[in-house]
Short mmCIF file of C-alpha atoms in Angstrom, two decimals:
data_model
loop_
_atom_site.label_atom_id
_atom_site.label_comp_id
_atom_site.label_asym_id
_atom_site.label_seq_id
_atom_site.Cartn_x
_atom_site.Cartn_y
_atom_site.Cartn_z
CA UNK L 20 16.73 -313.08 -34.45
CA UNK L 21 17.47 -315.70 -31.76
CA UNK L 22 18.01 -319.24 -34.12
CA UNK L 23 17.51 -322.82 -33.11
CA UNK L 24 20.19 -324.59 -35.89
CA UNK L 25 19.71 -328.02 -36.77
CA UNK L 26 21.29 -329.99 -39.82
CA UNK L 27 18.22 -331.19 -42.10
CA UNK L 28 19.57 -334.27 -43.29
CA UNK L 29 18.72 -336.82 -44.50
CA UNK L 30 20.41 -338.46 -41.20
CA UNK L 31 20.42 -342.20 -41.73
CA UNK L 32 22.08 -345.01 -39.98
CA UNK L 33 21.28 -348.79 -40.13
CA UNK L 34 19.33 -350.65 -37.70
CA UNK L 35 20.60 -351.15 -34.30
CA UNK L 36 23.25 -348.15 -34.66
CA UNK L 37 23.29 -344.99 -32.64
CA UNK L 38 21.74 -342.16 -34.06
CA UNK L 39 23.53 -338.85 -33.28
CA UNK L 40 21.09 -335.58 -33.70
CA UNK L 41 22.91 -332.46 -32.92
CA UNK L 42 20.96 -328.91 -32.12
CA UNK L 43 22.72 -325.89 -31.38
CA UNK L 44 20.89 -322.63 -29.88
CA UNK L 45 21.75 -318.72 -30.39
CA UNK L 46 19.98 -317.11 -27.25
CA UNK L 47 22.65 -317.77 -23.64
CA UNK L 48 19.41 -317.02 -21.80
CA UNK L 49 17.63 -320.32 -22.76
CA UNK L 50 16.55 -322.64 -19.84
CA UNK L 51 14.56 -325.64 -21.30
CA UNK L 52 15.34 -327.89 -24.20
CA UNK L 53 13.68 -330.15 -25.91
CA UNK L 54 13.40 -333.41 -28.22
CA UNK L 55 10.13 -333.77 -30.63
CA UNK L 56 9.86 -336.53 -32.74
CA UNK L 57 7.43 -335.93 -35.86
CA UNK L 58 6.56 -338.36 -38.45
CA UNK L 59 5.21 -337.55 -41.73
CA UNK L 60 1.65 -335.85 -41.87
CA UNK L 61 1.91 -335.96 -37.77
CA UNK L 62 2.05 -333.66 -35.01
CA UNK L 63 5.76 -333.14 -32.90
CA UNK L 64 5.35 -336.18 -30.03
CA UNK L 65 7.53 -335.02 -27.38
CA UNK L 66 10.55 -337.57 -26.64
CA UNK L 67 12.69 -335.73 -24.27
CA UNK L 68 13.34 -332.51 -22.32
CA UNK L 69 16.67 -331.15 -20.42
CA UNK L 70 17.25 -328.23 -18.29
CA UNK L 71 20.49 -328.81 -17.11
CA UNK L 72 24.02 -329.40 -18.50
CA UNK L 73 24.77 -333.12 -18.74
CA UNK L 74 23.55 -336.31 -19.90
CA UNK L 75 19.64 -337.47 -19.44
CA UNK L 76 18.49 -341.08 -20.23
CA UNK L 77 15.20 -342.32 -20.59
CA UNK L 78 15.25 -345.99 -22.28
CA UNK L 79 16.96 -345.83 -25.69
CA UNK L 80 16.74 -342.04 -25.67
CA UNK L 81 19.75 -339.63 -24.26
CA UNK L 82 19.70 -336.07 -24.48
CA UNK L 83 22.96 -333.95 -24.03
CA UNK L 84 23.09 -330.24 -23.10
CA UNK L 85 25.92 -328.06 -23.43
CA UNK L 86 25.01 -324.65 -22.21
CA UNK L 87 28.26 -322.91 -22.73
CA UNK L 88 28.64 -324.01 -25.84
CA UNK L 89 25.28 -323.99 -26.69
CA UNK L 90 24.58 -326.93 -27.98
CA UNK L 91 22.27 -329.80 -27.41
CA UNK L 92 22.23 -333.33 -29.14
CA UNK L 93 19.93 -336.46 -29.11
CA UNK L 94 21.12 -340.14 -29.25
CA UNK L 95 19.23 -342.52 -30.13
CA UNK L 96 20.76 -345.69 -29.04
CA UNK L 97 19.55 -349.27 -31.00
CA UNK L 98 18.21 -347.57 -33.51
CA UNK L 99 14.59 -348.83 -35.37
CA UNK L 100 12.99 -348.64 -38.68
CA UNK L 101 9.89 -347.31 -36.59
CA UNK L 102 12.76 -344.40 -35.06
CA UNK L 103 12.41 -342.85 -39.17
CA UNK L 104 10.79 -339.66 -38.67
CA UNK L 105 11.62 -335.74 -38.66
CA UNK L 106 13.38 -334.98 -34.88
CA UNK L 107 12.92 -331.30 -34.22
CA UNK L 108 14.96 -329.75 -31.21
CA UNK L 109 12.81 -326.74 -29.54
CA UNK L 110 14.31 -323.85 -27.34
CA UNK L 111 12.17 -321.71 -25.01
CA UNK L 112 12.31 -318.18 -25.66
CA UNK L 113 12.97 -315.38 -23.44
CA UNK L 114 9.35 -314.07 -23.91
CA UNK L 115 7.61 -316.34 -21.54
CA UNK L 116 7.03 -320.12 -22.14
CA UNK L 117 7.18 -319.98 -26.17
CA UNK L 118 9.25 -322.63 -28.18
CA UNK L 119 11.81 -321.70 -30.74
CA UNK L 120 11.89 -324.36 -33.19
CA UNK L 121 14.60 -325.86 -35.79
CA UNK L 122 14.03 -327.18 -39.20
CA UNK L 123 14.05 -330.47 -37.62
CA UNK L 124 16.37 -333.05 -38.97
CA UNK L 125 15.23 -336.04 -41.07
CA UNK L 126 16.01 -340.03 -39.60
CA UNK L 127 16.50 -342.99 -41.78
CA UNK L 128 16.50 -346.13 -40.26
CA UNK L 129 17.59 -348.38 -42.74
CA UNK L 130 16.88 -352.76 -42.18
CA UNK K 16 -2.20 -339.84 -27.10
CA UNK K 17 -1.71 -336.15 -25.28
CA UNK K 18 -5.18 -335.50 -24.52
CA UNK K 19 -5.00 -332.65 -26.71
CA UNK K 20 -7.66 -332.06 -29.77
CA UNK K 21 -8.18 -329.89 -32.28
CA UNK K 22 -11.19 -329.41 -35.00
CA UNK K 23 -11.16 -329.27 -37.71
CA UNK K 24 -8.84 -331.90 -38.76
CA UNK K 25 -8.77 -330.10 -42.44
CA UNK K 26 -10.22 -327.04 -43.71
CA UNK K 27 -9.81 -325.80 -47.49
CA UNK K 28 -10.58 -322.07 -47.72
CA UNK K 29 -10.23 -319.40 -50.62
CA UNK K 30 -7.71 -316.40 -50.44
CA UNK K 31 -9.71 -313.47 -48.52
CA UNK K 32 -11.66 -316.04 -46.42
CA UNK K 33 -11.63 -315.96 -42.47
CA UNK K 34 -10.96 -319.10 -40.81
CA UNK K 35 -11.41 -319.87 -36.90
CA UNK K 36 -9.91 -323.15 -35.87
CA UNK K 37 -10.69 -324.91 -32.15
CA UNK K 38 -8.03 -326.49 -29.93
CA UNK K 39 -9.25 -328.39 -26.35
CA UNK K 40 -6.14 -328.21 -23.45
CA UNK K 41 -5.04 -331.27 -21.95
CA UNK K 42 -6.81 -331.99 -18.38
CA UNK K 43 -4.86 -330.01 -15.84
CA UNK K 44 -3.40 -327.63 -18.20
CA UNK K 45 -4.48 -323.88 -18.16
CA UNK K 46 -1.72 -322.48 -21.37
CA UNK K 47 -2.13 -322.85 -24.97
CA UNK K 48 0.12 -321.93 -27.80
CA UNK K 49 -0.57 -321.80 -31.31
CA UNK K 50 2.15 -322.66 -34.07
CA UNK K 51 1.96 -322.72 -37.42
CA UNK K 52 3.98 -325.26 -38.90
CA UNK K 53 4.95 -324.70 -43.46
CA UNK K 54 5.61 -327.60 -45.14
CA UNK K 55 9.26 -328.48 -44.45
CA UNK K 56 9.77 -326.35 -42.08
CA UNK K 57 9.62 -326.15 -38.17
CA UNK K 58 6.45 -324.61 -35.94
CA UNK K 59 6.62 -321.58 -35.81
CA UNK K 60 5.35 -319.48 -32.46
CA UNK K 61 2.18 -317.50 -32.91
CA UNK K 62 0.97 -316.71 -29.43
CA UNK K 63 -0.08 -318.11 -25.98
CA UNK K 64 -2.60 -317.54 -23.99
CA UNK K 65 -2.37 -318.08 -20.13
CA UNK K 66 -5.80 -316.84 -18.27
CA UNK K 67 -7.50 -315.75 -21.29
CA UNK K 68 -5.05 -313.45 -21.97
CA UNK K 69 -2.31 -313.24 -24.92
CA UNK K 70 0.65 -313.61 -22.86
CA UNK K 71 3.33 -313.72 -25.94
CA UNK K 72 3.23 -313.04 -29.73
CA UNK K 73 5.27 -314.10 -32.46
CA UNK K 74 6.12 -312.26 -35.26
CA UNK K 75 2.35 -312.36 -36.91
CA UNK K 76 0.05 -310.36 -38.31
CA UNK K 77 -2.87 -308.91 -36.63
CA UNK K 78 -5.38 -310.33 -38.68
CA UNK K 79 -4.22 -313.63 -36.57
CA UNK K 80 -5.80 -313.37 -33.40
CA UNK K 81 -7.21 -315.91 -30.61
CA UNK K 82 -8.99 -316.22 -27.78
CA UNK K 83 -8.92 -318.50 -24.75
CA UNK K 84 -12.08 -319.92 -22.67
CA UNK K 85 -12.41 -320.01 -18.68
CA UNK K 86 -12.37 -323.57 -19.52
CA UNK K 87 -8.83 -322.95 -20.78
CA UNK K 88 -9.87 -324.18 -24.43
CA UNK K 89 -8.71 -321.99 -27.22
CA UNK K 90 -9.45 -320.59 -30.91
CA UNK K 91 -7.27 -318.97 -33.61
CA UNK K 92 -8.81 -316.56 -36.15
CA UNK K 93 -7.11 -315.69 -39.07
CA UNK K 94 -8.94 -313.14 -41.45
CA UNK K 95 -8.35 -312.04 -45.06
CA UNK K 96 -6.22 -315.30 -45.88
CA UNK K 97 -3.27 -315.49 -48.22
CA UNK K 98 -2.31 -318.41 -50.15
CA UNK K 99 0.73 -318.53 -47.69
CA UNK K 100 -1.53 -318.91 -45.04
CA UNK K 101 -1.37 -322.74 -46.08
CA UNK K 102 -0.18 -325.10 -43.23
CA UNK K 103 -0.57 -327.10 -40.42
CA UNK K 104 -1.32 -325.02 -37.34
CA UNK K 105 -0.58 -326.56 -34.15
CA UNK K 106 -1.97 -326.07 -30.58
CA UNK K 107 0.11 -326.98 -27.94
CA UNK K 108 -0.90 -326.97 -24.15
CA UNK K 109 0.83 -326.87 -20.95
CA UNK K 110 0.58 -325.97 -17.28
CA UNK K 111 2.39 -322.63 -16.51
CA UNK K 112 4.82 -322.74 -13.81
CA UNK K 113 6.11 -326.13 -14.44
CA UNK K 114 8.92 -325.08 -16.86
CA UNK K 115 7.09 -325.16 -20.63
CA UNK K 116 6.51 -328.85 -21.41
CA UNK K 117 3.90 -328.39 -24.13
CA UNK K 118 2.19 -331.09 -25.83
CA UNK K 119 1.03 -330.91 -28.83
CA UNK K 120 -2.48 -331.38 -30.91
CA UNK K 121 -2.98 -333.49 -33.84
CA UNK K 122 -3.50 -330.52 -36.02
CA UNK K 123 -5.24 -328.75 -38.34
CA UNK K 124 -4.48 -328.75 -42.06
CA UNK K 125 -5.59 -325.79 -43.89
CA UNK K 126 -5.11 -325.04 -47.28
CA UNK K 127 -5.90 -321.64 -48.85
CA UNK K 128 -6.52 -321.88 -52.88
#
């Protein structure tokens, strides 16, 4: 059973901190990661993917990727009350173009 | 907005029931994958279909089974339904070939009493 781990929180850090969300992945053969965000009652809104090891930035939003260590995080830099929502981390799967999920783990943005 | 829509937005069935719930592909994508999402928990993977074919199955049932339209639209069936059956199911489209970037519907809620 290939597992996507994710701590489920809650995660919660007070406005304007850095959030630190931290994924790791069982299958070596995965090639694309991902960062949804999900709010409660929602669908997953996708924040971020990474396919290579390294650092990628897109405004307040870096994701991290570790392949040989299989891990990859989210940071959330100046965090918001509006940031407060479910982050799930999704792994593609070695059967074609299907995502492998985690639990997700729960933000708190706190004034 | 992902351009991605799904009907109905809820649906309240009895155990035994079939159900067939519609999802619509974002403009310029030709995959769709269905997930079914538990309360608490994250989506799950029940198939894609690429050229109105299955091209991928979780671990399902049969009694879950889709289809997908030249117009790259997409339903999932589900027959004989069990209470667990209860969630939000998920399509998700994307364009083969570039990576998997899927993007997600806004869901369907169904709840099997």
């Amino acid at each position: 059973q290939k597992e996507v781990e994710q701590n489920s929180g809650p995660l919660s850090v007070p406005e304007g901190a850095i959030a630190s969300l931290n994924c790791t992945y069982s299958d070596r053969g995965s090639q694309s990661f991902f960062w949804y965000r999900q709010y409660s009652g929602k669908s997953p809104e996708l924040i971020m993917f990474i396919y290579s090891n390294g650092d990628k930035e897109d405004g307040r939003f870096t994701a991290q990727l570790n392949k040989a260590s299989q891990y990859v995080s989210l940071l959330i830099r100046d965090s918001q009350p509006s940031d407060s929502a479910t982050y799930l981390c999704a792994v593609n799967m070695d059967s074609g173009y299907a995502l492998n999920f985690g639990k997700g783990t729960s933000l708190l943005v706190t004034p | 907005e992902t351009g991605v829509t799904q009907s109905p937005t809820h649906l309240i069935k009895t155990r035994g029931q079939q159900v067939t719930l519609r999802c619509s592909s974002q403009s310029g994508h030709n995959t769709v994958s269905w997930y079914q999402q538990a309360l608490g928990q994250g989506p799950q993977f029940i198939f894609q279909y690429y050229r109105e074919e299955e091209n991928g199955r979780g671990n399902f049932p049969p009694r879950f089974s889709g289809l997908q339209f030249p117009n790259y639209s997409s339903e999932l069936n589900v027959n004989a339904l069990e209470l667990d059956d209860s969630a939000l199911y998920l399509c998700a489209s994307s364009f083969a070939g570039f990576q998997d970037t899927q993007y997600f519907g806004p869901g369907t809620r169904l709840t099997v009493l």
